[in-house]
Amino acid sequence: MIPIYKPYMPEGLQPELEQILYSGNLAFGKYGQLFEEALKSFLNVEYLLSTSSYNTAMLMVLSVLGLKAGDEVLASPVSCLASNQPFAVKGIKVVWVDVDPATGTMDIDDLRSKISNHTKAIFHNHFCGYVGDTKAVNALGQEFGIPVVDDAIEAFGSRAGNEYIGNSGADVTVFSFQTVRLPNTIDGGAIAFKNKELFDKARLIRDYGIERSKFRTPIGEISADCDIEIEGYAGMLSEVNAFIGYKQMDQLPHLLQKQADNAAKWDSDLYDKFGTRPLPSLSGNKPNYWVYGTLVNEPAKQEAILKYRNAGYYATGVHINNNVYSVFGPYVALSGVSEFMKRYVAIPCGWWL
């Protein structure tokens, strides 16, 4: 059966990887810097930090924005659990925003109606790589003076208009480089920033709050004069993980194009083969086709999944709507979310097809 996900790994990594493993320099270093520069070049951004995981990246963003227990954020429950667990960890209240049932993207009218004096940030998830209405969401953030975070856990390489997510107007963008992403670092993540002030704050938070230029005395001892003024994490990407990510960057355009080509084939064949419809992408946007989204007719979701699988394609709903989880508070019914999740099925579209 053709899998829905598959980790990509370039050939011939072993000699250089072995050199790193026995070099005595395993922490963030040469390849960490090269990987970050490659990511910045690909996304056309100036301010970006790699991180040890997506979860660390999200927790860092909450710290960078000064969010604390009891604060309120807006987010879509049509997203990965990994996107929202950091809110629970920090004691942040999530107000769920409905989605357009035809696309799974954030409902702009519902978003506007839920912005209040208590709203501290908007987290805009691009579900399974399908880009939401970035212009409208970012405009609301600017109108109300609320930071917008693009949650690109599944959307590296997706485009909003002519720009990649990460350079499409959000104040902050969070990426995952976990095993089944492109690129993957086995585990890792990154954060892109619109301005230097947030970047500089995040650079300290990523490294326990330490300003490394002041942390050591001339003889290499920890300096008592270097105060730690901000919370921080062990958030640096290791040299091994960074090397693996860096070595994938040259092939990334080819791999993304292969996924786009596969999607074009599904566009022409899907209905005739399976009687289901493609999930539409918002006008002008281009998914990375991490998966290929389809919409089935109710109540045939399970039947459609089995039909795809019997034909040799591992189909899945990928996620369930996070507003059902009690860790986020009492269940809140959202009609668009319910309708979309009853119909959404993903099928393989990756570079391995």
Short mmCIF file of C-alpha atoms in Angstrom, two decimals:
data_model
loop_
_atom_site.label_atom_id
_atom_site.label_comp_id
_atom_site.label_asym_id
_atom_site.label_seq_id
_atom_site.Cartn_x
_atom_site.Cartn_y
_atom_site.Cartn_z
CA MET A 1 0.00 0.00 0.00
CA ILE A 2 1.26 3.48 -0.85
CA PRO A 3 1.85 5.29 2.47
CA ILE A 4 0.36 8.67 3.32
CA TYR A 5 3.70 9.81 4.82
CA LYS A 6 7.31 8.88 4.19
CA PRO A 7 10.51 10.39 5.63
CA TYR A 8 12.87 11.77 2.99
CA MET A 9 16.58 11.11 3.40
CA PRO A 10 19.26 11.98 0.82
CA GLU A 11 21.74 9.35 -0.31
CA GLY A 12 25.37 9.36 0.76
CA LEU A 13 25.16 11.12 4.12
CA GLN A 14 27.18 8.55 6.05
CA PRO A 15 30.77 9.81 5.55
CA GLU A 16 30.06 13.40 6.63
CA LEU A 17 27.65 12.26 9.32
CA GLU A 18 30.31 9.99 10.77
CA GLN A 19 32.77 12.88 10.82
CA ILE A 20 30.30 14.97 12.83
CA LEU A 21 29.52 12.14 15.25
CA TYR A 22 33.20 11.72 16.15
CA SER A 23 34.25 15.37 15.84
CA GLY A 24 33.54 16.27 19.46
CA ASN A 25 31.29 19.11 18.22
CA LEU A 26 27.72 17.84 18.41
CA ALA A 27 25.96 21.00 19.57
CA PHE A 28 24.67 23.76 17.28
CA GLY A 29 27.52 24.94 15.08
CA LYS A 30 28.60 25.08 11.45
CA TYR A 31 25.72 23.06 10.03
CA GLY A 32 23.20 24.79 12.28
CA GLN A 33 24.24 28.09 10.75
CA LEU A 34 24.27 26.71 7.21
CA PHE A 35 20.80 25.24 7.66
CA GLU A 36 19.40 28.52 8.96
CA GLU A 37 20.95 30.44 6.06
CA ALA A 38 19.47 27.95 3.58
CA LEU A 39 16.03 28.29 5.18
CA LYS A 40 16.22 32.08 5.09
CA SER A 41 17.24 32.02 1.44
CA PHE A 42 14.43 29.62 0.50
CA LEU A 43 11.74 31.62 2.33
CA ASN A 44 13.27 35.01 1.48
CA VAL A 45 13.24 36.13 5.13
CA GLU A 46 15.82 37.96 7.22
CA TYR A 47 15.01 36.77 10.73
CA LEU A 48 14.81 33.03 11.43
CA LEU A 49 15.90 30.62 14.16
CA SER A 50 16.02 26.84 14.00
CA THR A 51 14.86 24.93 17.09
CA SER A 52 15.21 21.47 18.59
CA SER A 53 11.54 20.65 17.92
CA TYR A 54 8.26 22.15 16.79
CA ASN A 55 6.99 21.92 20.38
CA THR A 56 9.96 23.94 21.60
CA ALA A 57 9.36 26.47 18.84
CA MET A 58 5.72 26.92 19.91
CA LEU A 59 6.62 27.28 23.58
CA MET A 60 9.27 29.82 22.63
CA VAL A 61 6.72 31.83 20.64
CA LEU A 62 4.41 31.97 23.64
CA SER A 63 7.31 33.30 25.71
CA VAL A 64 8.40 35.76 23.02
CA LEU A 65 4.88 37.22 22.86
CA GLY A 66 4.73 37.42 26.66
CA LEU A 67 1.71 35.13 26.90
CA LYS A 68 1.01 33.74 30.35
CA ALA A 69 -1.51 31.65 32.24
CA GLY A 70 -5.03 33.01 31.87
CA ASP A 71 -4.34 34.89 28.65
CA GLU A 72 -6.65 34.27 25.71
CA VAL A 73 -5.76 33.33 22.14
CA LEU A 74 -7.81 32.54 19.05
CA ALA A 75 -7.14 29.37 17.06
CA SER A 76 -8.83 26.83 14.81
CA PRO A 77 -9.56 23.35 16.21
CA VAL A 78 -9.02 21.99 12.69
CA SER A 79 -5.33 21.46 13.40
CA CYS A 80 -2.81 19.06 14.86
CA LEU A 81 -2.89 18.37 18.61
CA ALA A 82 0.78 19.42 18.64
CA SER A 83 -0.32 22.91 17.60
CA ASN A 84 -2.52 23.40 20.64
CA GLN A 85 -0.98 21.43 23.50
CA PRO A 86 1.48 24.27 24.22
CA PHE A 87 -1.52 26.43 25.19
CA ALA A 88 -2.55 23.83 27.77
CA VAL A 89 1.03 23.57 29.06
CA LYS A 90 1.14 27.33 29.64
CA GLY A 91 -2.41 27.59 31.01
CA ILE A 92 -3.53 29.77 28.11
CA LYS A 93 -7.22 29.84 27.24
CA VAL A 94 -8.06 28.91 23.64
CA VAL A 95 -11.12 30.44 22.04
CA TRP A 96 -11.95 28.24 19.08
CA VAL A 97 -12.72 29.84 15.72
CA ASP A 98 -14.97 28.11 13.20
CA VAL A 99 -13.86 27.17 9.69
CA ASP A 100 -15.35 27.37 6.23
CA PRO A 101 -16.72 23.82 5.72
CA ALA A 102 -15.86 23.97 2.02
CA THR A 103 -12.13 24.58 2.57
CA GLY A 104 -11.25 23.95 6.24
CA THR A 105 -9.74 27.43 6.46
CA MET A 106 -10.44 29.88 9.26
CA ASP A 107 -13.85 31.59 8.98
CA ILE A 108 -12.98 35.29 8.82
CA ASP A 109 -16.40 36.51 10.02
CA ASP A 110 -16.30 34.18 13.01
CA LEU A 111 -12.73 35.25 13.74
CA ARG A 112 -13.71 38.92 13.78
CA SER A 113 -16.70 38.23 16.04
CA LYS A 114 -14.49 36.51 18.63
CA ILE A 115 -11.80 39.17 18.90
CA SER A 116 -12.14 40.92 22.26
CA ASN A 117 -10.16 43.04 24.69
CA HIS A 118 -8.90 39.75 26.14
CA THR A 119 -7.43 38.47 22.85
CA LYS A 120 -3.64 38.38 23.03
CA ALA A 121 -2.81 36.60 19.74
CA ILE A 122 -4.28 34.88 16.70
CA PHE A 123 -2.82 31.49 15.75
CA HIS A 124 -3.56 30.80 12.08
CA ASN A 125 -3.12 27.12 11.24
CA HIS A 126 -2.71 26.09 7.60
CA PHE A 127 -4.30 22.68 7.83
CA CYS A 128 -2.36 19.90 6.12
CA GLY A 129 -0.49 22.48 4.04
CA TYR A 130 -3.60 24.18 2.60
CA VAL A 131 -3.16 27.92 3.13
CA GLY A 132 -5.82 30.04 4.80
CA ASP A 133 -6.81 33.62 4.01
CA THR A 134 -3.57 35.20 5.19
CA LYS A 135 -4.44 38.69 3.93
CA ALA A 136 -7.72 38.82 5.84
CA VAL A 137 -6.32 37.30 9.05
CA ASN A 138 -3.25 39.53 9.02
CA ALA A 139 -5.42 42.58 8.33
CA LEU A 140 -7.57 41.80 11.38
CA GLY A 141 -4.44 41.45 13.48
CA GLN A 142 -3.25 44.85 12.34
CA GLU A 143 -6.69 46.43 12.79
CA PHE A 144 -6.92 45.31 16.42
CA GLY A 145 -3.22 45.46 17.27
CA ILE A 146 -3.03 41.70 17.87
CA PRO A 147 -0.01 39.63 16.78
CA VAL A 148 -0.70 36.93 14.19
CA VAL A 149 1.21 33.64 14.29
CA ASP A 150 1.16 31.50 11.17
CA ASP A 151 1.11 27.89 12.38
CA ALA A 152 2.89 26.13 9.54
CA ILE A 153 3.39 22.79 11.26
CA GLU A 154 2.40 21.10 7.97
CA ALA A 155 2.92 24.01 5.59
CA PHE A 156 6.61 24.53 4.85
CA GLY A 157 6.77 25.21 1.11
CA SER A 158 3.13 26.27 0.83
CA ARG A 159 2.49 29.64 -0.80
CA ALA A 160 0.15 32.51 -0.06
CA GLY A 161 0.03 34.23 -3.41
CA ASN A 162 3.62 34.58 -4.61
CA GLU A 163 5.20 34.29 -1.16
CA TYR A 164 6.02 31.25 0.89
CA ILE A 165 4.35 30.92 4.26
CA GLY A 166 6.93 32.48 6.55
CA ASN A 167 7.07 35.61 4.40
CA SER A 168 3.37 36.28 3.89
CA GLY A 169 2.72 39.03 6.44
CA ALA A 170 2.31 37.26 9.81
CA ASP A 171 4.31 38.57 12.75
CA VAL A 172 5.67 35.10 13.50
CA THR A 173 5.64 31.77 11.64
CA VAL A 174 6.31 28.38 13.23
CA PHE A 175 7.54 25.35 11.25
CA SER A 176 7.97 21.66 11.98
CA PHE A 177 10.84 19.56 10.59
CA GLN A 178 9.69 16.34 12.22
CA THR A 179 10.29 13.03 10.42
CA VAL A 180 7.49 13.21 7.84
CA ARG A 181 7.95 16.87 6.90
CA LEU A 182 9.95 18.46 4.10
CA PRO A 183 12.64 19.16 5.03
CA ASN A 184 12.99 16.84 8.01
CA THR A 185 15.72 16.94 10.63
CA ILE A 186 14.43 13.76 12.35
CA ASP A 187 13.07 16.23 14.89
CA GLY A 188 13.30 19.99 14.75
CA GLY A 189 11.55 23.21 13.92
CA ALA A 190 12.06 26.85 13.08
CA ILE A 191 10.55 30.27 13.74
CA ALA A 192 10.51 33.12 11.23
CA PHE A 193 9.96 36.68 12.46
CA LYS A 194 8.71 39.82 10.77
CA ASN A 195 10.86 42.11 12.91
CA LYS A 196 14.25 42.08 14.62
CA GLU A 197 12.95 42.88 18.10
CA LEU A 198 11.07 39.59 18.41
CA PHE A 199 13.95 37.74 16.78
CA ASP A 200 16.47 39.10 19.28
CA LYS A 201 14.22 38.15 22.19
CA ALA A 202 13.74 34.64 20.79
CA ARG A 203 17.48 34.19 20.29
CA LEU A 204 17.95 34.54 24.07
CA ILE A 205 14.93 32.39 24.94
CA ARG A 206 16.22 29.58 22.71
CA ASP A 207 19.38 29.38 24.86
CA TYR A 208 18.18 29.58 28.48
CA GLY A 209 18.01 33.38 28.31
CA ILE A 210 21.80 33.58 27.97
CA GLU A 211 23.59 36.39 26.12
CA ARG A 212 26.59 34.34 25.07
CA SER A 213 28.82 37.35 24.33
CA LYS A 214 28.70 38.24 28.05
CA PHE A 215 28.30 34.83 29.69
CA ARG A 216 31.98 33.87 30.06
CA THR A 217 34.99 35.64 31.57
CA PRO A 218 38.22 35.96 29.55
CA ILE A 219 39.41 32.65 31.09
CA GLY A 220 36.17 30.83 30.18
CA GLU A 221 34.41 30.88 33.56
CA ILE A 222 30.74 31.85 33.94
CA SER A 223 30.56 35.57 34.65
CA ALA A 224 28.62 36.73 37.70
CA ASP A 225 28.09 40.02 35.88
CA CYS A 226 25.95 38.37 33.18
CA ASP A 227 22.41 38.47 34.51
CA ILE A 228 19.67 36.16 33.19
CA GLU A 229 16.61 38.36 32.79
CA ILE A 230 14.26 36.19 30.76
CA GLU A 231 12.94 32.62 30.80
CA GLY A 232 14.49 30.21 28.35
CA TYR A 233 14.67 26.72 26.93
CA ALA A 234 17.21 24.20 25.66
CA GLY A 235 16.03 25.00 22.18
CA MET A 236 19.11 24.73 19.98
CA LEU A 237 19.11 22.28 17.08
CA SER A 238 21.95 19.76 17.31
CA GLU A 239 24.66 19.65 14.65
CA VAL A 240 23.53 16.17 13.57
CA ASN A 241 19.92 17.23 13.07
CA ALA A 242 20.95 20.45 11.33
CA PHE A 243 23.26 18.55 8.96
CA ILE A 244 20.42 16.23 7.91
CA GLY A 245 18.13 19.20 7.27
CA TYR A 246 20.77 21.19 5.43
CA LYS A 247 21.54 18.30 3.08
CA GLN A 248 17.88 18.19 2.00
CA MET A 249 17.60 21.83 1.00
CA ASP A 250 19.08 21.49 -2.50
CA GLN A 251 16.48 18.86 -3.40
CA LEU A 252 13.56 20.67 -1.80
CA PRO A 253 12.31 22.54 -4.91
CA HIS A 254 12.38 19.28 -6.90
CA LEU A 255 10.53 17.37 -4.17
CA LEU A 256 7.85 20.05 -3.82
CA GLN A 257 7.39 20.15 -7.60
CA LYS A 258 7.00 16.37 -7.65
CA GLN A 259 4.22 16.69 -5.08
CA ALA A 260 2.56 19.42 -7.15
CA ASP A 261 2.74 17.18 -10.22
CA ASN A 262 1.14 14.34 -8.27
CA ALA A 263 -1.63 16.70 -7.15
CA ALA A 264 -2.31 17.69 -10.76
CA LYS A 265 -2.80 14.02 -11.60
CA TRP A 266 -5.23 13.61 -8.71
CA ASP A 267 -7.09 16.74 -9.89
CA SER A 268 -7.82 15.09 -13.22
CA ASP A 269 -8.39 11.50 -12.03
CA LEU A 270 -9.98 11.71 -8.60
CA TYR A 271 -13.67 11.91 -9.37
CA ASP A 272 -13.60 9.34 -12.13
CA LYS A 273 -11.67 6.85 -9.98
CA PHE A 274 -13.28 7.35 -6.59
CA GLY A 275 -16.30 9.66 -6.90
CA THR A 276 -14.89 12.19 -4.44
CA ARG A 277 -14.01 15.84 -4.91
CA PRO A 278 -10.67 17.61 -4.40
CA LEU A 279 -10.41 19.94 -1.42
CA PRO A 280 -10.32 23.39 -3.03
CA SER A 281 -7.42 25.71 -2.33
CA LEU A 282 -8.15 29.40 -1.77
CA SER A 283 -7.66 31.46 -4.92
CA GLY A 284 -4.03 32.39 -5.51
CA ASN A 285 -2.66 30.06 -2.84
CA LYS A 286 -0.68 26.89 -3.47
CA PRO A 287 -0.48 23.99 -0.99
CA ASN A 288 2.76 22.08 -0.53
CA TYR A 289 0.71 18.90 -1.10
CA TRP A 290 2.17 17.21 1.97
CA VAL A 291 -1.08 15.29 1.50
CA TYR A 292 -3.85 15.64 -1.05
CA GLY A 293 -7.14 16.72 0.51
CA THR A 294 -10.50 15.38 -0.62
CA LEU A 295 -14.10 15.92 0.46
CA VAL A 296 -16.44 12.93 0.54
CA ASN A 297 -20.22 12.89 0.73
CA GLU A 298 -21.73 12.33 4.17
CA PRO A 299 -21.98 9.83 5.80
CA ALA A 300 -19.50 7.92 3.66
CA LYS A 301 -16.14 9.02 5.17
CA GLN A 302 -15.21 5.59 6.52
CA GLU A 303 -16.44 3.94 3.35
CA ALA A 304 -14.30 6.30 1.25
CA ILE A 305 -11.23 5.65 3.41
CA LEU A 306 -11.64 1.89 2.94
CA LYS A 307 -12.24 2.33 -0.80
CA TYR A 308 -8.96 4.23 -1.16
CA ARG A 309 -7.11 1.66 0.95
CA ASN A 310 -8.52 -1.25 -1.02
CA ALA A 311 -7.19 0.45 -4.13
CA GLY A 312 -3.72 0.62 -2.56
CA TYR A 313 -3.66 4.18 -1.20
CA TYR A 314 -3.44 4.73 2.56
CA ALA A 315 -6.19 7.29 3.18
CA THR A 316 -6.85 8.95 6.54
CA GLY A 317 -8.62 11.83 8.23
CA VAL A 318 -5.14 12.85 9.58
CA HIS A 319 -6.48 14.71 12.65
CA ILE A 320 -9.65 15.14 14.66
CA ASN A 321 -10.96 18.54 15.66
CA ASN A 322 -9.25 19.61 18.87
CA ASN A 323 -12.33 21.21 20.43
CA VAL A 324 -13.39 17.70 21.50
CA TYR A 325 -10.45 17.42 23.92
CA SER A 326 -11.30 18.29 27.53
CA VAL A 327 -7.79 19.61 28.20
CA PHE A 328 -8.89 22.74 26.33
CA GLY A 329 -12.08 23.21 28.33
CA PRO A 330 -15.74 22.42 27.73
CA TYR A 331 -16.77 21.34 24.25
CA VAL A 332 -17.85 24.20 21.99
CA ALA A 333 -19.97 23.24 18.98
CA LEU A 334 -18.82 24.77 15.68
CA SER A 335 -20.95 23.91 12.67
CA GLY A 336 -18.29 24.51 10.02
CA VAL A 337 -15.75 22.42 11.90
CA SER A 338 -18.19 19.54 12.34
CA GLU A 339 -19.23 19.53 8.68
CA PHE A 340 -15.66 19.76 7.38
CA MET A 341 -14.29 17.00 9.60
CA LYS A 342 -17.12 14.65 8.62
CA ARG A 343 -16.06 14.96 4.99
CA TYR A 344 -12.28 15.46 4.95
CA VAL A 345 -10.06 12.59 3.82
CA ALA A 346 -6.38 12.85 2.85
CA ILE A 347 -4.68 10.59 0.32
CA PRO A 348 -0.99 10.19 -0.59
CA CYS A 349 0.58 12.89 -2.73
CA GLY A 350 4.21 12.82 -1.64
CA TRP A 351 7.41 12.76 -3.65
CA TRP A 352 7.51 8.93 -3.44
CA LEU A 353 4.43 8.35 -5.65
#
